[in-house]
PDB file of N, CA and C in Angstrom:
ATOM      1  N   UNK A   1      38.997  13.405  43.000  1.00 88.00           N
ATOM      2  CA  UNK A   1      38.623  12.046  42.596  1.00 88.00           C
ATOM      3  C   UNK A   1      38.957  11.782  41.123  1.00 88.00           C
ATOM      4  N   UNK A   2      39.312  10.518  41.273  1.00 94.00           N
ATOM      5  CA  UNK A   2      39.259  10.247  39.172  1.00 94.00           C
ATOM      6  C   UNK A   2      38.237   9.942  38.347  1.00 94.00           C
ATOM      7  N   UNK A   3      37.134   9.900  39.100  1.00 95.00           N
ATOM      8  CA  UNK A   3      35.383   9.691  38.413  1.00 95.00           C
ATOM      9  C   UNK A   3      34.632  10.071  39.534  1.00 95.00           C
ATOM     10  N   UNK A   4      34.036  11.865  38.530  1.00 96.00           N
ATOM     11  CA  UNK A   4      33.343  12.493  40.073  1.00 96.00           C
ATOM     12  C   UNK A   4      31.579  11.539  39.375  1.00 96.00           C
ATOM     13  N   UNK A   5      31.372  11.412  40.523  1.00 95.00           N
ATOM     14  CA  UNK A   5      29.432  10.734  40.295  1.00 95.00           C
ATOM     15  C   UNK A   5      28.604  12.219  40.388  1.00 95.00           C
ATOM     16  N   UNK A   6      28.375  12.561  38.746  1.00 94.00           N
ATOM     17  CA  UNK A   6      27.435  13.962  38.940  1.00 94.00           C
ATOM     18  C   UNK A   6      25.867  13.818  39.752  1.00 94.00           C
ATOM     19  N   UNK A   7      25.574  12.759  39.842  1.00 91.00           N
ATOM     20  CA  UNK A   7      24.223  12.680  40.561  1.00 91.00           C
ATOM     21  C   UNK A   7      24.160  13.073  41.481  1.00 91.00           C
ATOM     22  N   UNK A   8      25.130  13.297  42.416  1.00 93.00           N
ATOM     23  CA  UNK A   8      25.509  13.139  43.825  1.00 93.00           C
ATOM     24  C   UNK A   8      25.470  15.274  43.844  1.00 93.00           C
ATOM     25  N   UNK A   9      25.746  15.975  42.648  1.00 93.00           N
ATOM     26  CA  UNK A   9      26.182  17.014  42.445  1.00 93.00           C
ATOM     27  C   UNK A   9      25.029  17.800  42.369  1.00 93.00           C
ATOM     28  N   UNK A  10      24.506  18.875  43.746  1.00 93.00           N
ATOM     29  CA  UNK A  10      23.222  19.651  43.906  1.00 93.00           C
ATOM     30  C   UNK A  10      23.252  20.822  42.883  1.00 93.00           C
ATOM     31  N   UNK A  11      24.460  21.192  42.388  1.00 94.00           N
ATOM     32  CA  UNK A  11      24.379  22.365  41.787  1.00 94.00           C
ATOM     33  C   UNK A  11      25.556  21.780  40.388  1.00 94.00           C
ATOM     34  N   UNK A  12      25.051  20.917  39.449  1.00 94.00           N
ATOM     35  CA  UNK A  12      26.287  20.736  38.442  1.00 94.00           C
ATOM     36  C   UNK A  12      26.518  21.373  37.302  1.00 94.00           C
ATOM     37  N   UNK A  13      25.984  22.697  37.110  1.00 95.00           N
ATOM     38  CA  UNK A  13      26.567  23.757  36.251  1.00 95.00           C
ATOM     39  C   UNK A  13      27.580  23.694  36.974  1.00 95.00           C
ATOM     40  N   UNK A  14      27.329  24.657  37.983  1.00 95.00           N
ATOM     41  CA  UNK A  14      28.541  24.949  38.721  1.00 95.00           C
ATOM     42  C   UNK A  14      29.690  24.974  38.434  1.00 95.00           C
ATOM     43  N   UNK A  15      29.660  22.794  38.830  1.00 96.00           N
ATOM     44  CA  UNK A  15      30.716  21.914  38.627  1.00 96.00           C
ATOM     45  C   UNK A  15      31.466  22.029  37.405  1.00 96.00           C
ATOM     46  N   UNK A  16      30.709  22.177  35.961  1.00 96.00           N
ATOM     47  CA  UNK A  16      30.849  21.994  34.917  1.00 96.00           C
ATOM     48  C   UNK A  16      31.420  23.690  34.127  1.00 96.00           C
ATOM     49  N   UNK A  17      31.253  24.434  34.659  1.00 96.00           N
ATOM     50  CA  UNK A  17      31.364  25.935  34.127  1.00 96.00           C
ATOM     51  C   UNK A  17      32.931  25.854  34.939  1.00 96.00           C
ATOM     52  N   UNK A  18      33.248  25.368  36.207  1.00 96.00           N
ATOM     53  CA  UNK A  18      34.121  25.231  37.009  1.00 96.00           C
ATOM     54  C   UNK A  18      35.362  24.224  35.915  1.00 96.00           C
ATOM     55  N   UNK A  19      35.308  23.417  35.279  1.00 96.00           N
ATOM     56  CA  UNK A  19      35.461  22.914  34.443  1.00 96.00           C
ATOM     57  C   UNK A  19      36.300  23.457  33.365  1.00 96.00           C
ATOM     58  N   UNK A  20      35.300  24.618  32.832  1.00 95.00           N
ATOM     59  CA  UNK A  20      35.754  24.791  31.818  1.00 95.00           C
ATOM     60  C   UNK A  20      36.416  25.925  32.202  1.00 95.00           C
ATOM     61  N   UNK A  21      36.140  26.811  33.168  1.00 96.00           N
ATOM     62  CA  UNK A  21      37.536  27.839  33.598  1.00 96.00           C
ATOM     63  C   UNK A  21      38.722  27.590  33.870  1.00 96.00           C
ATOM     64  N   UNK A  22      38.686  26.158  34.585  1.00 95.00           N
ATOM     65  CA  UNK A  22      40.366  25.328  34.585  1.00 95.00           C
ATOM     66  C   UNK A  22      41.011  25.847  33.229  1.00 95.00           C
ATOM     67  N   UNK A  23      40.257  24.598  32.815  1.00 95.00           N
ATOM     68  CA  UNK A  23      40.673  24.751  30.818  1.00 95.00           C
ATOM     69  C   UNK A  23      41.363  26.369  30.603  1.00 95.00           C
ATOM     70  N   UNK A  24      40.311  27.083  30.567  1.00 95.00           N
ATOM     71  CA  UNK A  24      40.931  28.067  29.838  1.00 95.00           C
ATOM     72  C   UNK A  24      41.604  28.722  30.776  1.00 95.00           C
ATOM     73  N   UNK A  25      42.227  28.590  31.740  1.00 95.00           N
ATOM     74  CA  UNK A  25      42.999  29.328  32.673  1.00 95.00           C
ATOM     75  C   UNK A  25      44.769  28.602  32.077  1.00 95.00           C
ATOM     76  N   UNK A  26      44.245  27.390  32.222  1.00 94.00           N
ATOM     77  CA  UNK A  26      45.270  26.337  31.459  1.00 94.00           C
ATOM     78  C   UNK A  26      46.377  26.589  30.199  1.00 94.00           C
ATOM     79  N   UNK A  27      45.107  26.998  28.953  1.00 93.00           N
ATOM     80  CA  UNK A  27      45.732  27.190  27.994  1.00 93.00           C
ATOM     81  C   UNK A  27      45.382  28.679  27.594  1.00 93.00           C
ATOM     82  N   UNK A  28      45.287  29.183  28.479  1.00 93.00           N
ATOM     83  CA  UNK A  28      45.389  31.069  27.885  1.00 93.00           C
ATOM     84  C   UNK A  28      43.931  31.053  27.228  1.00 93.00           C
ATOM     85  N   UNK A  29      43.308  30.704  27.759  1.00 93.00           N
ATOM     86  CA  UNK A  29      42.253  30.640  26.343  1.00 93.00           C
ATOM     87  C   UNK A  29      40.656  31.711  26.866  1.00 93.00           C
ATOM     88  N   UNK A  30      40.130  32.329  26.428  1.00 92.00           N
ATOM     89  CA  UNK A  30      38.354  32.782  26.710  1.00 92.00           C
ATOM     90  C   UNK A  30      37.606  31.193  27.199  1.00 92.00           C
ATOM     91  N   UNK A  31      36.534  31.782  28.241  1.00 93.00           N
ATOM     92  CA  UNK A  31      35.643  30.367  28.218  1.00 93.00           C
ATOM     93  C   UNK A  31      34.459  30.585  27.528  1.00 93.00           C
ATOM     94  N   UNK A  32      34.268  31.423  26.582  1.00 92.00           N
ATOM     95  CA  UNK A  32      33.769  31.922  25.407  1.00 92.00           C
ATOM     96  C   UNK A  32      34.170  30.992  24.837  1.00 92.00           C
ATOM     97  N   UNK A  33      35.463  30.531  24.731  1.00 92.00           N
ATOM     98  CA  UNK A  33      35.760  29.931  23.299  1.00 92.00           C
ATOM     99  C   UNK A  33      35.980  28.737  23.716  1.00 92.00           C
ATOM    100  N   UNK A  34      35.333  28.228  24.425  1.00 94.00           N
ATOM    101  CA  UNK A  34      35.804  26.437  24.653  1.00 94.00           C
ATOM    102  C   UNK A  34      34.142  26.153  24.791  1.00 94.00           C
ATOM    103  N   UNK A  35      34.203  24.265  24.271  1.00 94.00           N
ATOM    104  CA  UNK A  35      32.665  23.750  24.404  1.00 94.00           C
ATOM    105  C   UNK A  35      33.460  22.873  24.570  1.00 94.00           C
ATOM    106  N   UNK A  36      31.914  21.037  24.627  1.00 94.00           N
ATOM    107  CA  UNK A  36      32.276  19.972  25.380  1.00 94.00           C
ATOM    108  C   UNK A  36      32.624  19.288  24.282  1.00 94.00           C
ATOM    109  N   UNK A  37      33.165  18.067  24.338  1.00 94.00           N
ATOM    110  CA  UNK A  37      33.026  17.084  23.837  1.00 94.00           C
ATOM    111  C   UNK A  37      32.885  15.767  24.545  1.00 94.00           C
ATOM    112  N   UNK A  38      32.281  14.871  24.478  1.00 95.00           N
ATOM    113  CA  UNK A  38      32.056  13.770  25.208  1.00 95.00           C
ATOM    114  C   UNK A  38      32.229  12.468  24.678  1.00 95.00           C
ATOM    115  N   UNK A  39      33.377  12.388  25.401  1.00 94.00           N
ATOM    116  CA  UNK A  39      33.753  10.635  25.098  1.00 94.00           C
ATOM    117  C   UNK A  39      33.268   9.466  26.217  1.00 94.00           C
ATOM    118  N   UNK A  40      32.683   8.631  25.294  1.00 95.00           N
ATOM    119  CA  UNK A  40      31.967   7.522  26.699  1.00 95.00           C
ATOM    120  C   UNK A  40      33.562   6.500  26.462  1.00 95.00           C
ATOM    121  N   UNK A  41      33.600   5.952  27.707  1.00 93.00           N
ATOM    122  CA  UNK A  41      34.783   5.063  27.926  1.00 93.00           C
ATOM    123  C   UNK A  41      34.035   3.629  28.471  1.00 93.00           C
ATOM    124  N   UNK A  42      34.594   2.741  28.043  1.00 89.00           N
ATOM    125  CA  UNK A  42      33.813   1.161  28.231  1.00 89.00           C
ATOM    126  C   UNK A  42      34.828   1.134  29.396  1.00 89.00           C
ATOM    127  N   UNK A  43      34.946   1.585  30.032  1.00 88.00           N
ATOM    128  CA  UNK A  43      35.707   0.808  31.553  1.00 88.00           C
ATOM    129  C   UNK A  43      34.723   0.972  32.884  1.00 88.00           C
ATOM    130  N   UNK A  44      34.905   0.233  33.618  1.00 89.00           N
ATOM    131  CA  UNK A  44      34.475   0.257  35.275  1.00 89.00           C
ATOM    132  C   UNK A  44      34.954   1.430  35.698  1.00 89.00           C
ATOM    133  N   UNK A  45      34.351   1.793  36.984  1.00 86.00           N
ATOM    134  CA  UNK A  45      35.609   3.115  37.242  1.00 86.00           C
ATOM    135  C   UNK A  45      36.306   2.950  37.995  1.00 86.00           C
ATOM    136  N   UNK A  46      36.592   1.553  38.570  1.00 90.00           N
ATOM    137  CA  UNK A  46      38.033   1.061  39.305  1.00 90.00           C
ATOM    138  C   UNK A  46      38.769   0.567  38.310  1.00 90.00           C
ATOM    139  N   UNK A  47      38.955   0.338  37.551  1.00 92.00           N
ATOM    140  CA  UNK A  47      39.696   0.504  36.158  1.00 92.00           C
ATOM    141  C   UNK A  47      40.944   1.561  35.791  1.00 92.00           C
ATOM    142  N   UNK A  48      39.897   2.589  35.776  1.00 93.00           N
ATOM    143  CA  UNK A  48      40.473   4.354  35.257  1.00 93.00           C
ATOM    144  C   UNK A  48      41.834   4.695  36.985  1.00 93.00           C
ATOM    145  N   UNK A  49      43.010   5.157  36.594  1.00 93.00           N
ATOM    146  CA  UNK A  49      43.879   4.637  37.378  1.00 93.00           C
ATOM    147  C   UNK A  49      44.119   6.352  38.210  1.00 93.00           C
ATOM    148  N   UNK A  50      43.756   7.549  36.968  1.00 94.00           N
ATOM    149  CA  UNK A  50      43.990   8.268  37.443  1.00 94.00           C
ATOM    150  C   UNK A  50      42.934   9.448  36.844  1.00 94.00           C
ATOM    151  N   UNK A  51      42.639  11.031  36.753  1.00 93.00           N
ATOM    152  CA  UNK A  51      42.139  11.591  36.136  1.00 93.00           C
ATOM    153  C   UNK A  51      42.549  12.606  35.173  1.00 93.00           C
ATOM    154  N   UNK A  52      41.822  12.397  34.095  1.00 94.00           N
ATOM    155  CA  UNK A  52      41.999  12.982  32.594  1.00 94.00           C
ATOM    156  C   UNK A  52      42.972  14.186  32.703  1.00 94.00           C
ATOM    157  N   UNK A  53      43.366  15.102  31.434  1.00 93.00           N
ATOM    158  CA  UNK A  53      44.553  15.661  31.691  1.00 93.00           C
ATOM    159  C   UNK A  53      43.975  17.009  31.334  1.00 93.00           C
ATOM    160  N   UNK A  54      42.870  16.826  30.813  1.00 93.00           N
ATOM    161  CA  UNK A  54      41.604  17.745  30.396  1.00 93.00           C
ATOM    162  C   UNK A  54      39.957  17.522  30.968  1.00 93.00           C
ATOM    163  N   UNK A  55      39.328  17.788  32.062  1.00 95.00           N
ATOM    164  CA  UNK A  55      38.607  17.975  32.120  1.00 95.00           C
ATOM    165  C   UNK A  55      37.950  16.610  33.088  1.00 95.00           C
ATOM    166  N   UNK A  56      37.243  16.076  33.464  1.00 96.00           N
ATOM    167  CA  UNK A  56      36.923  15.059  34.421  1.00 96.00           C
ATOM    168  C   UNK A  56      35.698  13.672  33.793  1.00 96.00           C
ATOM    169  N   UNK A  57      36.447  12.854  34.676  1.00 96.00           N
ATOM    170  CA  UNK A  57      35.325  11.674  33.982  1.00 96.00           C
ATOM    171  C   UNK A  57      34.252  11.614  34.997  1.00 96.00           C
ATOM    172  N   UNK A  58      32.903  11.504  34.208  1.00 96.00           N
ATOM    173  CA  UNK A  58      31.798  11.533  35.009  1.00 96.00           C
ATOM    174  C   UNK A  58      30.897  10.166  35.153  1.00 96.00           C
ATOM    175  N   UNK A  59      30.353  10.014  36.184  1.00 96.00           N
ATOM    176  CA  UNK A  59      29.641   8.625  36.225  1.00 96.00           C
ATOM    177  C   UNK A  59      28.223   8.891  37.016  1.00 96.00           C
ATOM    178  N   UNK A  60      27.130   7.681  36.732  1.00 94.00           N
ATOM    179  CA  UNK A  60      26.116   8.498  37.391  1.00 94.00           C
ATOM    180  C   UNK A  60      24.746   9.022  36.250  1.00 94.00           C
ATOM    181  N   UNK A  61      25.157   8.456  35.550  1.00 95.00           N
ATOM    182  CA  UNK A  61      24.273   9.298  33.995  1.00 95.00           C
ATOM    183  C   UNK A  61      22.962   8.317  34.092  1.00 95.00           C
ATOM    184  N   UNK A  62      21.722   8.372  33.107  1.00 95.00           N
ATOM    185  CA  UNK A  62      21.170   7.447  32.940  1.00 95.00           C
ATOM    186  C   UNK A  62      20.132   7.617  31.731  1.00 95.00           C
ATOM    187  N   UNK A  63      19.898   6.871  30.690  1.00 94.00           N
ATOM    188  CA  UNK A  63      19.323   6.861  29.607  1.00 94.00           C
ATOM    189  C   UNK A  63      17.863   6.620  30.304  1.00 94.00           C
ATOM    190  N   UNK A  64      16.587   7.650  29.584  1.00 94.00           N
ATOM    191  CA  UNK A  64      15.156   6.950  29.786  1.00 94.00           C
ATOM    192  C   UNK A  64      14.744   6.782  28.517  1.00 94.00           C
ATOM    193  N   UNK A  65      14.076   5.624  28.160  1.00 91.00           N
ATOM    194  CA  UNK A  65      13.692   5.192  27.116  1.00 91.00           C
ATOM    195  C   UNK A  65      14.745   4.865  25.399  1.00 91.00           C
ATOM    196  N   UNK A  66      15.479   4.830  26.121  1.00 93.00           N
ATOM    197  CA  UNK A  66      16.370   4.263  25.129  1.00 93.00           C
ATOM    198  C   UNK A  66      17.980   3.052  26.002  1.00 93.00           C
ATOM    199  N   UNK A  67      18.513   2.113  25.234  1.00 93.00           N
ATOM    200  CA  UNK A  67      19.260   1.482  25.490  1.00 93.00           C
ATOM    201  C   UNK A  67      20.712   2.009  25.729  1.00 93.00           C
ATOM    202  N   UNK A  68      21.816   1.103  25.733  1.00 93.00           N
ATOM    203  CA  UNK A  68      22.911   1.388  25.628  1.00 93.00           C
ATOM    204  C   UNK A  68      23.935   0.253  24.590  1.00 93.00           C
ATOM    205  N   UNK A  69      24.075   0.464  23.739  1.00 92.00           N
ATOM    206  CA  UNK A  69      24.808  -1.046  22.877  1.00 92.00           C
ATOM    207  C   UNK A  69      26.480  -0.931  23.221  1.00 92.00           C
ATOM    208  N   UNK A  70      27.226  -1.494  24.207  1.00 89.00           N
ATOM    209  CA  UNK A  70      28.561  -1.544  24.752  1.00 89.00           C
ATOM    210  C   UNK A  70      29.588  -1.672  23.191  1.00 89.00           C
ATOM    211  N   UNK A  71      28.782  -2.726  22.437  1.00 90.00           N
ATOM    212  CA  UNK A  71      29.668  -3.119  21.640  1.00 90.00           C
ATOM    213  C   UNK A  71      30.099  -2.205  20.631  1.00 90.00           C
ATOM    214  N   UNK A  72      28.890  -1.537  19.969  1.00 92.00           N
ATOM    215  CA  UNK A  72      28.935  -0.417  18.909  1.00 92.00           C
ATOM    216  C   UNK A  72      29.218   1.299  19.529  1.00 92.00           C
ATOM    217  N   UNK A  73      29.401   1.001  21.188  1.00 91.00           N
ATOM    218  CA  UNK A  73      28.960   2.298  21.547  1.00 91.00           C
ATOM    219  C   UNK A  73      28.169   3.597  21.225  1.00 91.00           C
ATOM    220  N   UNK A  74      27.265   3.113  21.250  1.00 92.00           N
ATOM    221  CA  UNK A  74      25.918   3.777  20.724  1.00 92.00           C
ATOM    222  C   UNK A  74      24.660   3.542  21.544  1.00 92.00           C
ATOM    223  N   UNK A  75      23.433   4.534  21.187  1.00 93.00           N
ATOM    224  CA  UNK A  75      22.447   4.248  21.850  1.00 93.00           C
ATOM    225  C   UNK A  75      21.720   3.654  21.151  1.00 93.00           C
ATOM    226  N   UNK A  76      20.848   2.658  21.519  1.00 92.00           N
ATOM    227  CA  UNK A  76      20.324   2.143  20.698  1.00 92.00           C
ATOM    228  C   UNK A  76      18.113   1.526  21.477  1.00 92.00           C
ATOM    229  N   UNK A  77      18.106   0.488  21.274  1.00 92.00           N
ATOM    230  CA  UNK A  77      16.719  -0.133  21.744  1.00 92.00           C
ATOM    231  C   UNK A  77      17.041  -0.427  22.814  1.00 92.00           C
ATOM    232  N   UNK A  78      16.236  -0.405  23.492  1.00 91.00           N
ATOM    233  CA  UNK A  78      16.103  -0.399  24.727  1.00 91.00           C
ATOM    234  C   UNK A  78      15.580  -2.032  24.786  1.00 91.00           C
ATOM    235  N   UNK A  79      16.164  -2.899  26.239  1.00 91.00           N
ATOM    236  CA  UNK A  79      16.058  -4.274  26.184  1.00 91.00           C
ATOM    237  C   UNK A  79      13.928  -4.385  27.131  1.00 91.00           C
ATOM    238  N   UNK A  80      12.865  -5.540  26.327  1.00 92.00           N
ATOM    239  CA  UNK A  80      12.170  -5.043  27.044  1.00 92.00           C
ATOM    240  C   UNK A  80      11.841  -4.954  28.409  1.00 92.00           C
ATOM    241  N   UNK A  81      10.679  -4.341  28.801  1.00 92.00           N
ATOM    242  CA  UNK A  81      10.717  -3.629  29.797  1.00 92.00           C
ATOM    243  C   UNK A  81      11.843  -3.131  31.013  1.00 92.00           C
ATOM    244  N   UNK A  82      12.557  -2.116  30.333  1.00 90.00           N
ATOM    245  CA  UNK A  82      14.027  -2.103  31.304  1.00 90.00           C
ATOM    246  C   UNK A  82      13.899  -0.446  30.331  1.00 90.00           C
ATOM    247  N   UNK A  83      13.122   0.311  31.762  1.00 93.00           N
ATOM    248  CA  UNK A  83      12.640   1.731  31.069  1.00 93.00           C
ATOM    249  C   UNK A  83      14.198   2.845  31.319  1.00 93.00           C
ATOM    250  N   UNK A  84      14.708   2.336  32.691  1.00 94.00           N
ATOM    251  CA  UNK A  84      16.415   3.153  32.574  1.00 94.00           C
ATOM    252  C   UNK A  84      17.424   2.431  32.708  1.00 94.00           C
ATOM    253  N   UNK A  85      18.343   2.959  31.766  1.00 93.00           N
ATOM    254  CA  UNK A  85      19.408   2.375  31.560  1.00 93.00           C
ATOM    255  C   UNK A  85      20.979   2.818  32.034  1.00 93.00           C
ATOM    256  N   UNK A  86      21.433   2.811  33.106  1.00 94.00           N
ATOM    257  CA  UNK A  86      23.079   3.417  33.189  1.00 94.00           C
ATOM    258  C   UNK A  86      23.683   3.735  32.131  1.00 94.00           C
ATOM    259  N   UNK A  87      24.369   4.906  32.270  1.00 94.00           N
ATOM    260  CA  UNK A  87      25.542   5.221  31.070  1.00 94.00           C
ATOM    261  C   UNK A  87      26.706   4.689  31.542  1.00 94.00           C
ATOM    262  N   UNK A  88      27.768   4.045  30.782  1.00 95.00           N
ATOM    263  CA  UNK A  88      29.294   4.544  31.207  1.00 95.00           C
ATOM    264  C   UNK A  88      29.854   5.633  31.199  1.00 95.00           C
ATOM    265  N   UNK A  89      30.992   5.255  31.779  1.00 95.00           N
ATOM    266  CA  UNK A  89      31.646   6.396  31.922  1.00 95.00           C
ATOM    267  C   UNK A  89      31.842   7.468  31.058  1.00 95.00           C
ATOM    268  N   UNK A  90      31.775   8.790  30.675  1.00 96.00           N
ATOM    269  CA  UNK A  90      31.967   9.870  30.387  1.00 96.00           C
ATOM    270  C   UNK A  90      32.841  10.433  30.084  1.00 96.00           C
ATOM    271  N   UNK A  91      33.830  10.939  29.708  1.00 96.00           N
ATOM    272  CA  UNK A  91      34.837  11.793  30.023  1.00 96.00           C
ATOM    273  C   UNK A  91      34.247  13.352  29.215  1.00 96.00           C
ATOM    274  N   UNK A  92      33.830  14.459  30.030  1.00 97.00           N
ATOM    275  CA  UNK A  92      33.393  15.443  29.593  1.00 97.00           C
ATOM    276  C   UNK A  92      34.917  16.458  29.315  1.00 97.00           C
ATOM    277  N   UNK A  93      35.199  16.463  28.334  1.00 96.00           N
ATOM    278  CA  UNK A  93      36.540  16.814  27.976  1.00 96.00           C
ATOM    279  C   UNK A  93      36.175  18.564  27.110  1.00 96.00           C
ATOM    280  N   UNK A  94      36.879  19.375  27.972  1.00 95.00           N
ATOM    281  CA  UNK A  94      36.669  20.564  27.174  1.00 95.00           C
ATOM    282  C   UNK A  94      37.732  21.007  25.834  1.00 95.00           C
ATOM    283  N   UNK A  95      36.845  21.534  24.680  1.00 94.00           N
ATOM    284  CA  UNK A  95      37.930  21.992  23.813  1.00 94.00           C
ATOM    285  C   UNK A  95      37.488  23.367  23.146  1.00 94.00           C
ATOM    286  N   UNK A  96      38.553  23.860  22.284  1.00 92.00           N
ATOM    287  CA  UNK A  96      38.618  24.609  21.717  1.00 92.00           C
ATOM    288  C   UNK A  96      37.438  24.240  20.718  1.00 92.00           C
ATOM    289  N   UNK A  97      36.191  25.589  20.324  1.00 86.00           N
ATOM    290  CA  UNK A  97      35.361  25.550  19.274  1.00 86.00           C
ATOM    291  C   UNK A  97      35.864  25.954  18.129  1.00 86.00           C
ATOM    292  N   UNK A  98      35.073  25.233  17.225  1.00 76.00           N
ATOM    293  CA  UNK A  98      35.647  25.307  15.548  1.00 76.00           C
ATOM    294  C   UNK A  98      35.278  27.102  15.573  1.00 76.00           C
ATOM    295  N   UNK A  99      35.729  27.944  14.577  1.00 65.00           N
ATOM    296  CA  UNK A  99      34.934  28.770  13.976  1.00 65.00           C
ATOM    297  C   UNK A  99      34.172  28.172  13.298  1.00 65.00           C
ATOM    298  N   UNK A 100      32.892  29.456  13.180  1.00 59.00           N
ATOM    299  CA  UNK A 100      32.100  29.043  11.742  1.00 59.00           C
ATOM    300  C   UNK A 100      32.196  29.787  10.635  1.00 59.00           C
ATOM    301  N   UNK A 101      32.242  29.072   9.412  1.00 58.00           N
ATOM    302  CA  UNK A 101      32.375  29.871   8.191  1.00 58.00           C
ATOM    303  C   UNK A 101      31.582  30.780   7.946  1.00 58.00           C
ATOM    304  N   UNK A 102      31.679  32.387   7.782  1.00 61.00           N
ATOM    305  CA  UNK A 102      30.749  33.140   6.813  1.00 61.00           C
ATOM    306  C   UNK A 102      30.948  32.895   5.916  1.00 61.00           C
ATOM    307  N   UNK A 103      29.371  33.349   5.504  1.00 64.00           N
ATOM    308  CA  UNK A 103      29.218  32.842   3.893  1.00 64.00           C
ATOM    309  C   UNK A 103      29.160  34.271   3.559  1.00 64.00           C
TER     310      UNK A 103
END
């Protein structure tokens, strides 16, 4: 699929550890050494034409007690009484982790 719906997903480590072994099978890499990054995308998901080239777009999310602001893409206040809120779309994109500096 080109937007899997994780809600729907009984076991989504799984899914998501599954994920990141692609990745590093992909680019030679440890799955030691890869983490997420998450980009929200303002589209519908009949929109999105095909799937990512890294990692999968997810739909299905949902904010409690906080909003969603489309425009600033950010979370923000919540509108009142409207206790959950849908996320957009996702793209849970795996990458290479920074090192960290010793000091």
């Amino acid at each position: 699929p080109k937007v899997y719906w994780m809600s729907g997903f009984t076991y989504p480590t799984g899914f998501l550890t599954a994920l990141l072994q692609t990745s590093a099978r992909k680019n030679a890499l440890s799955i030691d050494s890869l983490s997420w990054e998450f980009v929200v995308i303002n589209h519908h998901d009949s929109d999105i034409m095909q799937p990512p080239k890294e990692g999968a777009y997810i739909k299905g999310l949902f904010l409690e007690g906080a909003g969603w602001d489309s425009e600033h893409m950010c979370m923000g206040e919540p509108e009142p009484m409207e206790l959950v809120v849908p996320m957009p779309i996702i793209h849970f994109k795996p990458v290479e982790s920074r090192k960290k500096v010793v000091k």
